[in-house]
C-alpha cells in the first residue's frame, strides 16, 4: 500500500544534541510537510517543500531545518534540541493539482529531550 | 485569513448514543473542509472531506458531515458511538491557491462511556 513512513517512531535525545527525523513516501506526492504537535494541541506547520522549493513558516525557529534530497524523502533536523522541543513530529504529503489539497499523514515520531 | 472553530474541547457520549462534533469556519471564498481523527501516539487519519461536490459527505467508520454554507458549518456526526471511536478529532480547512496548507481547529477529544 502507498503510504507515508516515519522513522524512528520514538526518539530520545539529550538537551543540545542534534537529532534528525526521517520521512519517506511511496505516494509520489510533490508536497511534503513537517508539523510539530504538542500534547492536546493541533498540529503546527513548521515548513513544507513544494517539489524542491522550501517554504518556511514565519514563526518556525531557526533551530529547525529540513532537507529533501529527492521526491521520496524528507528530513527534519533539530540542531540544538531544547526541553520545549519535546513533541510529536508529523510528516504529511499531498499532491498539488488535486484541487482540494488532501494531506496524508505518517504515524509520527515522538521526540523526548532529556 | 481563514480559521476554524471547534466548539467543545471535550465531548463525552455513551456507547450507542449520537456523536456530534461541531466545526465552524470563517471564509469569504468556498473552502475545502476535512475531518481527521487521531488515536494516541499515532498520526492523523482522514475521516472525510468536502470538496464542493455533495454537501452531505460520508466517511469511514460510519461518520458523516454536512456542509452548510448558510451556517458556515461542517459538523461531524455518527448515529451510534462505539468504544473504538474514542480519539481526538480535528476539523481543518484549505483553499485553492494556498500552497496546500491546512488550517486546523483546536481539536475535540471524544470520550465514549459504557
mmCIF file of C-alpha atoms in Angstrom:
data_model
loop_
_atom_site.group_PDB
_atom_site.id
_atom_site.type_symbol
_atom_site.label_atom_id
_atom_site.label_comp_id
_atom_site.label_asym_id
_atom_site.label_seq_id
_atom_site.Cartn_x
_atom_site.Cartn_y
_atom_site.Cartn_z
ATOM 1 C CA UNK A 1 0.000 0.000 0.000
ATOM 2 C CA UNK A 2 1.137 3.529 -0.741
ATOM 3 C CA UNK A 3 1.987 5.290 2.455
ATOM 4 C CA UNK A 4 3.944 7.801 4.481
ATOM 5 C CA UNK A 5 6.614 6.265 6.709
ATOM 6 C CA UNK A 6 8.375 7.929 9.609
ATOM 7 C CA UNK A 7 11.435 6.666 11.380
ATOM 8 C CA UNK A 8 12.034 6.246 14.179
ATOM 9 C CA UNK A 9 8.647 6.171 15.892
ATOM 10 C CA UNK A 10 10.233 7.159 19.174
ATOM 11 C CA UNK A 11 13.406 9.194 19.545
ATOM 12 C CA UNK A 12 15.199 10.172 22.728
ATOM 13 C CA UNK A 13 17.908 12.782 22.615
ATOM 14 C CA UNK A 14 19.819 14.884 25.060
ATOM 15 C CA UNK A 15 19.484 18.590 25.543
ATOM 16 C CA UNK A 16 21.529 20.302 22.822
ATOM 17 C CA UNK A 17 22.382 17.125 20.915
ATOM 18 C CA UNK A 18 21.432 17.343 17.220
ATOM 19 C CA UNK A 19 18.762 14.952 16.046
ATOM 20 C CA UNK A 20 17.360 14.025 12.644
ATOM 21 C CA UNK A 21 13.910 12.652 11.970
ATOM 22 C CA UNK A 22 13.127 10.860 8.731
ATOM 23 C CA UNK A 23 10.090 10.711 6.487
ATOM 24 C CA UNK A 24 9.597 8.763 3.276
ATOM 25 C CA UNK A 25 6.618 8.348 0.986
ATOM 26 C CA UNK A 26 5.563 5.945 -1.730
ATOM 27 C CA UNK A 27 2.686 8.164 -2.925
ATOM 28 C CA UNK A 28 4.849 10.169 -5.343
ATOM 29 C CA UNK A 29 3.368 13.373 -3.981
ATOM 30 C CA UNK A 30 5.046 16.645 -4.825
ATOM 31 C CA UNK A 31 4.482 18.351 -1.470
ATOM 32 C CA UNK A 32 5.884 17.215 1.875
ATOM 33 C CA UNK A 33 5.198 18.869 5.224
ATOM 34 C CA UNK A 34 6.573 18.792 8.733
ATOM 35 C CA UNK A 35 4.338 19.519 11.691
ATOM 36 C CA UNK A 36 5.052 19.807 15.392
ATOM 37 C CA UNK A 37 2.297 18.670 17.719
ATOM 38 C CA UNK A 38 2.426 19.185 21.455
ATOM 39 C CA UNK A 39 0.158 17.460 23.892
ATOM 40 C CA UNK A 40 -3.548 18.242 23.472
ATOM 41 C CA UNK A 41 -2.845 20.736 20.693
ATOM 42 C CA UNK A 42 -3.436 20.859 16.978
ATOM 43 C CA UNK A 43 -0.524 20.190 14.644
ATOM 44 C CA UNK A 44 1.551 23.275 13.917
ATOM 45 C CA UNK A 45 3.095 23.570 10.479
ATOM 46 C CA UNK A 46 6.853 24.111 10.592
ATOM 47 C CA UNK A 47 7.625 24.125 6.861
ATOM 48 C CA UNK A 48 6.877 22.372 3.627
ATOM 49 C CA UNK A 49 8.525 21.505 0.344
ATOM 50 C CA UNK A 50 6.719 22.052 -2.915
ATOM 51 C CA UNK A 51 8.903 19.876 -5.126
ATOM 52 C CA UNK A 52 12.356 21.293 -4.319
ATOM 53 C CA UNK A 53 11.096 24.668 -3.169
ATOM 54 C CA UNK A 54 11.409 25.111 0.580
ATOM 55 C CA UNK A 55 8.712 27.131 2.363
ATOM 56 C CA UNK A 56 9.365 28.081 5.951
ATOM 57 C CA UNK A 57 6.622 29.293 8.279
ATOM 58 C CA UNK A 58 7.368 32.720 9.691
ATOM 59 C CA UNK A 59 7.360 31.568 13.297
ATOM 60 C CA UNK A 60 9.442 28.414 12.877
ATOM 61 C CA UNK A 61 12.590 28.709 14.996
ATOM 62 C CA UNK A 62 15.953 28.683 13.237
ATOM 63 C CA UNK A 63 16.785 25.614 15.285
ATOM 64 C CA UNK A 64 14.620 23.609 12.899
ATOM 65 C CA UNK A 65 15.910 22.782 9.447
ATOM 66 C CA UNK A 66 14.783 20.465 6.694
ATOM 67 C CA UNK A 67 16.199 18.651 3.695
ATOM 68 C CA UNK A 68 14.517 16.975 0.783
ATOM 69 C CA UNK A 69 17.136 15.115 -1.243
ATOM 70 C CA UNK A 70 14.596 13.564 -3.604
ATOM 71 C CA UNK A 71 10.841 13.208 -4.120
ATOM 72 C CA UNK A 72 10.517 10.325 -1.690
ATOM 73 C CA UNK A 73 12.463 11.507 1.342
ATOM 74 C CA UNK A 74 12.352 14.469 3.657
ATOM 75 C CA UNK A 75 14.306 15.051 6.868
ATOM 76 C CA UNK A 76 13.755 17.253 9.878
ATOM 77 C CA UNK A 77 16.921 18.381 11.632
ATOM 78 C CA UNK A 78 16.824 19.913 15.082
ATOM 79 C CA UNK A 79 20.218 21.476 15.590
ATOM 80 C CA UNK A 80 20.136 22.001 19.356
ATOM 81 C CA UNK A 81 17.045 20.486 20.917
ATOM 82 C CA UNK A 82 15.670 22.164 23.985
ATOM 83 C CA UNK A 83 13.210 20.785 26.501
ATOM 84 C CA UNK A 84 10.473 22.745 24.750
ATOM 85 C CA UNK A 85 11.056 20.810 21.533
ATOM 86 C CA UNK A 86 9.751 17.599 23.026
ATOM 87 C CA UNK A 87 6.702 16.816 20.936
ATOM 88 C CA UNK A 88 5.195 14.573 18.299
ATOM 89 C CA UNK A 89 6.548 15.380 14.846
ATOM 90 C CA UNK A 90 4.275 14.559 11.944
ATOM 91 C CA UNK A 91 5.173 14.282 8.312
ATOM 92 C CA UNK A 92 2.481 14.660 5.666
ATOM 93 C CA UNK A 93 2.266 14.692 1.893
ATOM 94 C CA UNK A 94 -0.112 15.984 -0.726
ATOM 95 C CA UNK A 95 -0.336 16.263 -4.485
ATOM 96 C CA UNK A 96 -0.979 19.801 -5.619
ATOM 97 C CA UNK A 97 -3.241 19.639 -8.626
ATOM 98 C CA UNK A 98 -5.882 17.529 -6.903
ATOM 99 C CA UNK A 99 -7.634 20.803 -6.191
ATOM 100 C CA UNK A 100 -8.573 20.135 -2.611
ATOM 101 C CA UNK A 101 -5.142 19.625 -1.082
ATOM 102 C CA UNK A 102 -5.850 16.473 0.927
ATOM 103 C CA UNK A 103 -2.897 15.671 3.139
ATOM 104 C CA UNK A 104 -1.770 12.166 4.029
ATOM 105 C CA UNK A 105 -0.036 11.778 7.381
ATOM 106 C CA UNK A 106 2.597 9.435 8.652
ATOM 107 C CA UNK A 107 2.393 7.808 12.101
ATOM 108 C CA UNK A 108 4.633 10.426 13.684
ATOM 109 C CA UNK A 109 7.856 10.437 15.674
ATOM 110 C CA UNK A 110 7.625 11.187 19.362
ATOM 111 C CA UNK A 111 10.684 13.115 20.464
ATOM 112 C CA UNK A 112 11.807 13.128 24.073
ATOM 113 C CA UNK A 113 14.514 15.562 25.181
ATOM 114 C CA UNK A 114 16.367 14.710 28.381
ATOM 115 C CA UNK B 1 -7.443 34.789 6.797
ATOM 116 C CA UNK B 2 -9.284 31.541 7.152
ATOM 117 C CA UNK B 3 -9.950 29.974 10.532
ATOM 118 C CA UNK B 4 -11.701 27.002 12.034
ATOM 119 C CA UNK B 5 -13.504 26.852 15.358
ATOM 120 C CA UNK B 6 -14.306 23.607 17.094
ATOM 121 C CA UNK B 7 -16.805 24.073 19.886
ATOM 122 C CA UNK B 8 -16.104 21.828 22.831
ATOM 123 C CA UNK B 9 -12.597 20.613 23.564
ATOM 124 C CA UNK B 10 -14.045 17.533 25.247
ATOM 125 C CA UNK B 11 -17.206 15.650 24.351
ATOM 126 C CA UNK B 12 -18.444 12.609 26.251
ATOM 127 C CA UNK B 13 -21.140 10.279 24.952
ATOM 128 C CA UNK B 14 -22.451 6.895 25.959
ATOM 129 C CA UNK B 15 -21.824 3.908 23.747
ATOM 130 C CA UNK B 16 -24.657 3.718 21.228
ATOM 131 C CA UNK B 17 -25.512 7.412 21.506
ATOM 132 C CA UNK B 18 -25.326 10.024 18.771
ATOM 133 C CA UNK B 19 -21.959 11.662 18.230
ATOM 134 C CA UNK B 20 -21.981 15.338 17.235
ATOM 135 C CA UNK B 21 -18.724 17.258 16.929
ATOM 136 C CA UNK B 22 -19.032 20.864 15.858
ATOM 137 C CA UNK B 23 -16.918 22.753 13.371
ATOM 138 C CA UNK B 24 -17.413 26.271 12.036
ATOM 139 C CA UNK B 25 -15.185 28.014 9.545
ATOM 140 C CA UNK B 26 -14.682 31.595 8.532
ATOM 141 C CA UNK B 27 -14.155 32.280 4.884
ATOM 142 C CA UNK B 28 -15.017 34.655 2.100
ATOM 143 C CA UNK B 29 -14.361 32.028 -0.560
ATOM 144 C CA UNK B 30 -15.550 28.438 -0.878
ATOM 145 C CA UNK B 31 -13.425 26.205 1.314
ATOM 146 C CA UNK B 32 -12.359 22.620 1.237
ATOM 147 C CA UNK B 33 -13.106 21.022 4.597
ATOM 148 C CA UNK B 34 -11.714 17.952 6.278
ATOM 149 C CA UNK B 35 -12.193 15.915 9.414
ATOM 150 C CA UNK B 36 -9.223 13.974 10.718
ATOM 151 C CA UNK B 37 -9.068 11.514 13.607
ATOM 152 C CA UNK B 38 -6.027 10.901 15.771
ATOM 153 C CA UNK B 39 -5.594 7.962 18.116
ATOM 154 C CA UNK B 40 -2.999 8.140 20.902
ATOM 155 C CA UNK B 41 0.572 8.206 19.648
ATOM 156 C CA UNK B 42 -0.492 7.991 16.037
ATOM 157 C CA UNK B 43 -0.700 10.267 13.038
ATOM 158 C CA UNK B 44 -3.830 11.847 11.626
ATOM 159 C CA UNK B 45 -6.206 9.742 9.563
ATOM 160 C CA UNK B 46 -8.665 11.316 7.164
ATOM 161 C CA UNK B 47 -12.282 10.598 8.077
ATOM 162 C CA UNK B 48 -13.946 12.549 5.287
ATOM 163 C CA UNK B 49 -13.644 15.620 3.128
ATOM 164 C CA UNK B 50 -15.869 18.214 1.465
ATOM 165 C CA UNK B 51 -14.634 19.294 -1.946
ATOM 166 C CA UNK B 52 -17.614 21.282 -3.289
ATOM 167 C CA UNK B 53 -19.498 18.288 -4.612
ATOM 168 C CA UNK B 54 -22.265 16.786 -2.457
ATOM 169 C CA UNK B 55 -22.967 18.736 0.723
ATOM 170 C CA UNK B 56 -23.578 15.563 2.738
ATOM 171 C CA UNK B 57 -20.334 13.672 2.918
ATOM 172 C CA UNK B 58 -19.973 10.103 4.123
ATOM 173 C CA UNK B 59 -16.675 8.937 5.518
ATOM 174 C CA UNK B 60 -15.073 5.949 7.118
ATOM 175 C CA UNK B 61 -16.171 4.220 10.316
ATOM 176 C CA UNK B 62 -19.794 5.353 9.908
ATOM 177 C CA UNK B 63 -19.094 9.075 10.204
ATOM 178 C CA UNK B 64 -20.667 11.731 8.051
ATOM 179 C CA UNK B 65 -20.692 15.522 7.870
ATOM 180 C CA UNK B 66 -22.895 18.099 6.229
ATOM 181 C CA UNK B 67 -21.585 21.291 4.684
ATOM 182 C CA UNK B 68 -23.949 24.165 5.433
ATOM 183 C CA UNK B 69 -22.851 27.334 3.712
ATOM 184 C CA UNK B 70 -25.514 29.483 5.361
ATOM 185 C CA UNK B 71 -24.228 28.457 8.781
ATOM 186 C CA UNK B 72 -20.543 28.174 7.777
ATOM 187 C CA UNK B 73 -20.548 24.804 9.472
ATOM 188 C CA UNK B 74 -19.261 21.311 8.830
ATOM 189 C CA UNK B 75 -20.353 19.294 11.856
ATOM 190 C CA UNK B 76 -19.329 15.651 12.189
ATOM 191 C CA UNK B 77 -21.908 13.061 13.209
ATOM 192 C CA UNK B 78 -22.228 9.367 13.816
ATOM 193 C CA UNK B 79 -25.573 7.788 14.722
ATOM 194 C CA UNK B 80 -24.215 5.314 17.248
ATOM 195 C CA UNK B 81 -20.942 5.713 19.133
ATOM 196 C CA UNK B 82 -18.604 2.802 19.650
ATOM 197 C CA UNK B 83 -15.874 2.493 22.240
ATOM 198 C CA UNK B 84 -13.314 2.461 19.432
ATOM 199 C CA UNK B 85 -14.385 5.991 18.415
ATOM 200 C CA UNK B 86 -12.650 7.457 21.461
ATOM 201 C CA UNK B 87 -9.952 9.698 19.980
ATOM 202 C CA UNK B 88 -9.045 13.292 19.127
ATOM 203 C CA UNK B 89 -10.872 14.802 16.166
ATOM 204 C CA UNK B 90 -9.621 17.747 14.143
ATOM 205 C CA UNK B 91 -11.525 19.834 11.660
ATOM 206 C CA UNK B 92 -9.397 21.541 9.013
ATOM 207 C CA UNK B 93 -9.897 23.942 6.124
ATOM 208 C CA UNK B 94 -7.958 24.516 2.950
ATOM 209 C CA UNK B 95 -8.328 26.705 -0.086
ATOM 210 C CA UNK B 96 -7.206 26.584 -3.679
ATOM 211 C CA UNK B 97 -4.038 28.536 -4.119
ATOM 212 C CA UNK B 98 -2.800 28.383 -0.530
ATOM 213 C CA UNK B 99 0.122 26.124 -1.339
ATOM 214 C CA UNK B 100 -1.801 23.164 0.043
ATOM 215 C CA UNK B 101 -1.822 24.432 3.602
ATOM 216 C CA UNK B 102 -4.318 23.200 6.120
ATOM 217 C CA UNK B 103 -5.659 25.338 8.934
ATOM 218 C CA UNK B 104 -6.643 23.137 11.854
ATOM 219 C CA UNK B 105 -9.160 23.658 14.590
ATOM 220 C CA UNK B 106 -8.036 23.129 18.168
ATOM 221 C CA UNK B 107 -9.442 19.620 18.283
ATOM 222 C CA UNK B 108 -12.156 17.812 20.204
ATOM 223 C CA UNK B 109 -11.424 14.847 22.400
ATOM 224 C CA UNK B 110 -14.232 12.319 22.212
ATOM 225 C CA UNK B 111 -14.780 10.076 25.198
ATOM 226 C CA UNK B 112 -17.141 7.104 24.901
ATOM 227 C CA UNK B 113 -18.502 5.597 28.099
ATOM 228 C CA UNK B 114 -20.323 2.353 28.771
#
